[in-house]
Coordinates of C-alpha atoms in Angstrom, one line a residue:
M569 CA 167.4 188.2 55.3
P570 CA 166.7 185.4 57.5
P571 CA 162.7 183.7 56.5
I572 CA 160.0 185.3 58.4
R573 CA 159.3 182.1 60.9
I574 CA 155.7 181.0 60.4
G575 CA 153.3 179.0 63.4
L576 CA 150.5 178.0 61.2
I577 CA 147.3 177.7 62.2
G578 CA 145.1 175.2 61.0
L579 CA 146.6 172.7 58.2
S580 CA 145.0 169.5 58.5
T581 CA 144.7 166.4 57.1
T582 CA 141.2 165.4 57.1
S583 CA 138.9 168.1 56.8
T584 CA 135.5 168.3 55.4
G585 CA 135.4 171.4 53.5
T586 CA 137.6 173.1 51.3
N587 CA 140.7 172.7 52.9
W588 CA 142.0 176.3 51.8
A589 CA 145.0 176.2 54.3
A590 CA 146.4 173.0 51.9
Q591 CA 145.4 174.7 49.0
A592 CA 145.9 178.6 49.1
H593 CA 148.4 178.4 50.9
L594 CA 150.9 176.4 51.3
P595 CA 151.9 175.8 48.0
Y596 CA 153.7 179.2 47.7
L597 CA 154.7 179.0 51.4
Q598 CA 156.8 175.3 50.1
S599 CA 157.4 177.2 46.3
P600 CA 160.6 179.0 45.9
Q601 CA 159.1 182.1 45.7
G602 CA 157.7 181.4 49.0
Q603 CA 160.7 179.8 50.6
R604 CA 163.0 183.1 49.8
H605 CA 160.6 184.7 52.5
Y606 CA 159.1 182.1 54.6
A607 CA 159.9 179.3 57.1
I608 CA 156.5 177.0 58.5
V609 CA 158.7 176.5 61.3
A610 CA 155.4 175.2 63.9
L611 CA 152.4 173.4 63.2
C612 CA 149.1 174.2 65.8
N613 CA 146.3 171.6 64.9
S614 CA 143.7 170.0 67.3
S615 CA 145.8 168.0 68.7
I616 CA 149.4 166.3 68.4
A617 CA 148.8 163.9 66.4
S618 CA 147.1 166.2 63.8
A619 CA 149.5 168.7 63.4
R620 CA 152.6 165.3 63.1
K621 CA 150.1 164.2 60.9
S622 CA 150.1 167.0 58.4
I623 CA 153.9 167.5 59.2
Q624 CA 154.3 164.0 56.6
Q625 CA 152.1 164.1 54.6
Y626 CA 152.5 168.0 53.6
N627 CA 156.4 167.0 53.6
L628 CA 157.8 170.0 56.3
P629 CA 160.7 169.8 58.2
A630 CA 161.0 167.4 60.6
A631 CA 161.8 169.7 63.2
T632 CA 158.7 171.4 62.9
K633 CA 157.3 171.9 66.1
T634 CA 153.8 170.8 67.0
Y635 CA 151.0 172.8 69.2
D636 CA 147.8 172.0 70.3
S637 CA 147.5 175.3 71.9
A638 CA 147.2 178.0 70.2
A639 CA 147.8 180.2 73.4
D640 CA 151.5 177.8 73.9
L641 CA 152.1 179.2 69.7
A642 CA 151.8 182.4 71.0
R643 CA 154.6 182.0 73.5
D644 CA 156.8 180.7 71.1
P645 CA 159.7 183.2 71.0
D646 CA 160.8 181.2 67.3
V647 CA 157.6 182.1 65.3
D648 CA 157.7 185.9 63.8
L649 CA 154.0 185.4 61.8
V650 CA 151.0 183.7 63.3
V651 CA 149.0 182.3 60.2
N652 CA 145.4 180.9 60.9
V653 CA 143.6 179.1 58.4
T654 CA 140.2 177.4 60.7
H655 CA 136.9 177.3 60.4
V656 CA 135.6 181.3 61.6
E657 CA 134.0 180.2 64.4
K658 CA 137.3 179.7 66.2
H659 CA 139.3 183.0 65.2
Y660 CA 138.8 185.1 68.0
E661 CA 139.7 182.1 70.4
L662 CA 143.2 181.0 67.9
L663 CA 144.1 184.8 66.7
A664 CA 143.0 186.3 70.6
P665 CA 146.1 184.9 72.3
A666 CA 148.7 185.6 69.5
V667 CA 147.3 189.6 69.2
Q668 CA 147.7 189.8 72.9
A669 CA 151.2 188.3 72.7
G670 CA 152.1 191.1 69.6
K671 CA 152.5 188.7 67.2
D672 CA 152.3 189.7 63.0
V673 CA 149.3 188.0 62.5
F674 CA 147.4 186.6 59.4
T675 CA 143.9 185.7 59.3
E676 CA 141.9 184.7 56.5
L677 CA 138.2 185.9 56.5
P678 CA 135.9 186.8 58.1
L679 CA 138.2 188.3 61.3
A680 CA 135.9 187.3 63.6
A681 CA 132.6 185.8 64.1
T682 CA 131.1 188.8 65.6
M683 CA 131.4 192.6 65.3
G684 CA 132.5 193.3 68.9
Q685 CA 135.2 190.6 68.1
M686 CA 137.2 191.8 65.7
R687 CA 136.8 195.3 66.9
E688 CA 138.3 194.0 70.2
L689 CA 141.2 192.0 68.2
L690 CA 141.9 195.2 66.3
R691 CA 142.3 197.1 69.3
T692 CA 144.4 194.4 70.9
A693 CA 146.6 194.3 68.2
E694 CA 147.2 198.2 67.3
E695 CA 147.9 198.6 71.1
K696 CA 150.5 195.5 71.3
G697 CA 151.9 197.0 67.7
G698 CA 151.6 193.4 65.7
R699 CA 151.0 194.2 62.2
T700 CA 148.0 192.4 60.4
V701 CA 147.1 191.1 57.3
F702 CA 143.9 189.7 56.5
G703 CA 143.0 187.5 54.0
I704 CA 141.6 189.2 50.8
Q705 CA 143.6 189.6 47.4
G706 CA 141.6 192.3 45.4
Q707 CA 144.4 194.6 46.3
T708 CA 147.7 192.7 45.1
S709 CA 145.1 191.1 41.9
P710 CA 147.4 191.0 38.4
V711 CA 143.7 192.1 37.6
T712 CA 142.7 194.9 39.1
R713 CA 146.3 196.2 38.5
L714 CA 145.8 196.4 34.6
L715 CA 142.6 197.8 35.0
R716 CA 144.1 200.6 37.1
E717 CA 146.4 201.3 34.4
V718 CA 143.6 200.9 31.5
I719 CA 141.7 203.9 33.7
A720 CA 144.5 206.2 34.7
S721 CA 145.6 206.1 30.8
G722 CA 142.3 207.4 30.5
K723 CA 142.0 205.0 27.5
I724 CA 137.9 205.1 29.0
G725 CA 137.8 208.7 29.7
K726 CA 136.2 209.6 33.5
V727 CA 134.4 206.3 35.0
L728 CA 130.6 206.8 34.8
S729 CA 129.2 203.9 36.0
T730 CA 130.0 199.8 37.0
T731 CA 128.0 197.0 36.7
W732 CA 129.1 193.6 38.4
T733 CA 126.6 190.2 38.2
G734 CA 127.8 187.6 39.7
A735 CA 126.8 183.4 40.7
A736 CA 128.1 182.3 44.0
M737 CA 127.7 178.9 42.3
F738 CA 126.0 177.3 45.9
M739 CA 123.2 178.3 47.9
G740 CA 121.3 177.3 44.7
E741 CA 118.5 174.9 43.9
K742 CA 121.2 172.4 44.4
P743 CA 121.2 170.9 48.1
I744 CA 125.2 171.3 50.5
P745 CA 127.2 169.7 51.8
L746 CA 127.1 169.6 55.5
S747 CA 130.3 170.9 55.5
R748 CA 128.7 174.1 54.3
K749 CA 126.1 174.2 57.1
P750 CA 127.7 177.2 58.6
F751 CA 127.0 179.7 55.2
T752 CA 123.5 179.2 56.4
E753 CA 123.1 180.4 60.2
R754 CA 123.8 183.9 60.5
K755 CA 125.4 183.3 64.0
T756 CA 128.2 181.5 62.6
G757 CA 129.7 184.3 61.7
G758 CA 131.0 182.6 57.8
N759 CA 128.3 183.1 54.6
L760 CA 127.2 184.3 51.9
M761 CA 128.2 188.3 52.8
T762 CA 131.6 187.8 54.6
V763 CA 133.1 185.4 52.4
V764 CA 131.3 186.1 48.6
F765 CA 130.4 189.2 48.7
L766 CA 133.5 190.9 50.5
H767 CA 135.8 189.5 48.3
S768 CA 133.7 190.7 45.7
I769 CA 133.0 194.1 46.7
N770 CA 136.7 194.5 47.6
L771 CA 137.9 193.7 44.6
I772 CA 135.8 196.5 43.0
L773 CA 136.3 199.1 45.6
A774 CA 139.9 198.0 45.7
T775 CA 139.7 198.8 41.5
L776 CA 137.4 202.3 42.0
G777 CA 137.4 203.6 44.9
E778 CA 135.2 203.1 47.9
L779 CA 131.3 203.5 48.0
S780 CA 130.0 206.4 49.8
T781 CA 126.5 206.3 49.6
F782 CA 124.7 203.3 49.4
H783 CA 120.6 201.1 49.0
S784 CA 120.6 197.8 49.6
I785 CA 118.3 195.3 49.4
L786 CA 119.7 191.4 50.8
G787 CA 116.7 187.7 49.6
N788 CA 116.6 184.9 51.5
Q789 CA 115.0 183.3 49.0
R790 CA 115.7 179.6 49.4
P791 CA 115.4 179.8 52.4
T792 CA 115.5 175.9 53.1
V793 CA 118.1 174.3 52.4
S794 CA 118.6 170.1 51.5
L795 CA 122.2 169.1 53.7
T796 CA 124.1 166.4 51.8
D797 CA 126.2 163.8 53.9
P798 CA 129.5 162.7 51.5
H799 CA 129.9 160.0 54.3
H800 CA 126.4 158.4 53.1
G801 CA 126.9 158.4 49.4
N802 CA 126.2 162.8 49.1
E803 CA 122.6 161.9 50.2
V804 CA 119.8 164.5 51.5
V805 CA 120.4 163.8 55.5
T806 CA 118.1 166.8 56.5
T807 CA 116.8 170.3 55.3
F808 CA 117.3 172.8 57.8
Q809 CA 116.1 176.7 57.5
K810 CA 118.3 179.5 57.3
D811 CA 118.7 182.8 58.0
T812 CA 121.3 184.1 55.8
P813 CA 120.8 185.4 52.3
D814 CA 121.0 183.9 49.0
Q815 CA 120.4 187.2 47.1
V816 CA 122.6 190.5 47.3
L817 CA 122.3 193.7 45.7
L818 CA 123.4 196.9 46.4
Q819 CA 123.6 200.1 44.6
G820 CA 125.4 203.5 45.6
R821 CA 127.8 206.0 44.6
L822 CA 131.8 205.7 44.8
A823 CA 133.4 208.5 46.2
S824 CA 134.8 209.2 42.5
G825 CA 130.9 209.7 41.8
A826 CA 130.4 207.5 39.5
L827 CA 127.6 205.1 40.0
L828 CA 128.3 200.8 41.3
S829 CA 125.2 198.3 41.2
Y830 CA 125.7 195.0 42.1
H831 CA 124.1 191.6 42.5
L832 CA 125.3 188.4 43.5
R833 CA 122.7 185.8 44.1
G834 CA 123.4 181.7 44.8
G835 CA 123.1 178.6 42.6
D836 CA 125.7 178.0 39.4
P837 CA 125.9 180.9 36.7
F838 CA 123.4 179.6 33.3
P839 CA 124.5 177.3 31.3
G840 CA 127.1 178.1 28.8
T841 CA 128.0 182.0 30.8
P842 CA 130.6 183.2 33.0
G843 CA 130.0 183.4 36.7
L844 CA 130.7 186.5 36.6
T845 CA 130.3 189.6 34.5
W846 CA 131.6 193.0 35.3
V847 CA 131.9 195.6 33.5
I848 CA 133.0 199.6 34.1
Y849 CA 131.6 202.0 32.2
G850 CA 133.6 205.1 31.0
A851 CA 132.5 208.7 28.7
A852 CA 135.1 207.4 26.7
G853 CA 135.6 204.0 26.5
E854 CA 134.2 200.1 28.5
I855 CA 135.0 197.6 29.7
R856 CA 134.1 194.1 29.9
I857 CA 135.6 192.1 32.0
T858 CA 134.6 187.9 32.4
N859 CA 135.1 184.9 34.4
P860 CA 134.4 181.4 34.6
A861 CA 134.0 182.2 38.6
W862 CA 132.8 184.7 41.4
M863 CA 135.8 184.9 42.9
L864 CA 137.9 187.1 40.5
D865 CA 140.0 187.7 43.2
M866 CA 141.5 184.8 43.9
V867 CA 141.5 182.4 40.5
H868 CA 142.1 184.2 37.1
S869 CA 143.6 181.8 35.0
G870 CA 140.2 182.5 33.1
V871 CA 139.5 185.5 33.2
R872 CA 138.4 187.6 29.7
I873 CA 139.1 191.3 29.5
Q874 CA 138.2 193.4 26.6
L875 CA 138.7 197.1 25.8
H876 CA 135.6 199.4 22.9
T877 CA 137.2 202.8 22.9
F878 CA 134.2 204.5 21.5
G879 CA 134.0 205.5 17.9
E880 CA 135.9 202.4 16.7
E881 CA 135.3 199.5 15.9
E882 CA 137.3 197.3 17.2
V883 CA 137.6 195.4 20.8
Q884 CA 140.9 194.4 22.2
E885 CA 141.6 192.0 24.1
L886 CA 143.8 193.1 27.1
R887 CA 145.5 190.1 28.5
V888 CA 146.8 189.9 32.4
G889 CA 150.5 190.3 32.7
K890 CA 152.8 187.1 34.2
D891 CA 155.0 186.3 36.8
E892 CA 156.9 184.9 38.7
M893 CA 153.9 184.2 40.9
S894 CA 152.0 183.1 37.9
G895 CA 153.4 180.0 38.4
V896 CA 152.6 178.8 41.5
G897 CA 148.5 178.3 40.4
D898 CA 145.3 178.9 41.4
P899 CA 144.7 179.7 44.1
A900 CA 147.5 180.2 45.5
Q901 CA 149.6 182.5 43.5
N902 CA 147.1 185.7 44.8
V903 CA 147.1 184.5 48.0
G904 CA 151.6 184.3 47.2
R905 CA 151.0 188.2 46.3
V906 CA 149.5 188.6 49.7
Y907 CA 152.7 186.9 51.3
E908 CA 155.4 188.8 48.8
A909 CA 153.6 192.3 50.1
Y910 CA 153.5 191.7 53.3
A911 CA 157.2 190.1 53.0
A912 CA 158.1 193.6 51.3
G913 CA 156.7 195.9 54.6
K914 CA 155.8 198.2 52.5
E915 CA 152.9 200.5 54.6
G916 CA 149.9 200.0 53.1
G917 CA 151.1 197.5 50.3
W918 CA 149.2 194.6 51.7
P919 CA 145.3 194.2 52.7
D920 CA 145.5 194.9 56.7
W921 CA 142.7 194.3 59.7
G922 CA 142.0 198.3 59.4
L923 CA 140.8 197.5 55.9
G924 CA 138.7 194.3 56.6
M925 CA 136.9 196.3 59.9
R926 CA 135.8 198.9 56.9
R927 CA 134.7 195.6 54.9
H928 CA 132.5 194.3 57.7
E929 CA 131.0 197.3 59.0
L930 CA 129.8 198.0 55.4
I931 CA 128.1 194.8 55.8
E932 CA 127.1 195.1 59.3
E933 CA 125.2 198.2 58.2
M934 CA 123.9 196.1 55.3
W935 CA 122.4 193.6 57.9
R936 CA 121.1 196.2 60.0
R937 CA 119.6 198.1 56.8
G938 CA 117.9 194.5 56.2
D939 CA 116.8 193.9 59.7
G940 CA 115.2 197.0 60.0
E941 CA 111.5 198.4 58.9
G942 CA 111.6 199.0 54.7
A943 CA 114.5 196.6 54.2
D944 CA 113.2 196.2 51.0
G945 CA 113.1 200.7 50.2
E946 CA 109.3 202.6 50.2
P947 CA 106.4 201.1 48.4
V948 CA 105.6 202.2 45.0
G949 CA 103.7 205.2 45.2
G950 CA 104.1 206.2 48.9
G951 CA 101.3 203.6 50.3

């Protein structure tokens, strides 16, 4: 089969953030595995000059087309799949032309800055017939696959409850760089809820099944944040009053009947402890998962998975299997697995915008409850 031809939006050479396109997408797309299925045929950046510079810096073919307009890219008949890796504030304006043109589209999360924009994009994609890919990796992660296999084997019996705790590694006591200021402003659409929470709750639900009911508390416990400028020696240049949470708590019941307890907080983990601890407790045994960082669906090279069957003294260490994608490295290997699933074309085999909307609707409901009366629950004693 001929390769799927990609028009990539957002491959920058001057990013002040994470440069996620270069770190998480390009290593797979330029690997032997990626080149079996894909070819980057066009770049769209803020300017033609910027796109040309990216072609040179990342050793893309000289014939790669360059655009400074998402609308022009969407009209290119040689582009099969538009991949968007930009700040969420730009998602709607960059994605709308592609879905209107009926292109298949892969976008990083969040889907867009507002629920209205998200619903319009999804509706248009469905009307025009383009397939969609959403940038979460829980559904294709080998960690998810291993955990599902262990649970399906009956080794821990019926799952009774699960507890997840994690540290976000930022939004704590330390100043944050100016490039992360959008995380402090709810209006931008990209924050602890729509990035860190969305990634992590999706991995839990991909493993154990969907939520049935829940209660949640969102805490803006550190409302004043200090912002640093890397161009001025990372000195604090200003302070800012944020309106996004640095503490996210959720308790609920899954459709299976199992109970869920989730707590994400800003800041670093306690020294010497993992950034994520996740326990799946069953009637006959228990699984304990730890990872250096919360982003288990993106980076799992340091994961530790332990299985204890009740009545046995020994705790079993489980290994995440290696495959040809493992050599791509973190964080690109799990992004690559999403690309692989899309290339295989199996319906439901990859996370699409419909799934993304369900995750965003959960977050929207948490915002709604958090903004309302009694957001922290009922008073003790009913008074």
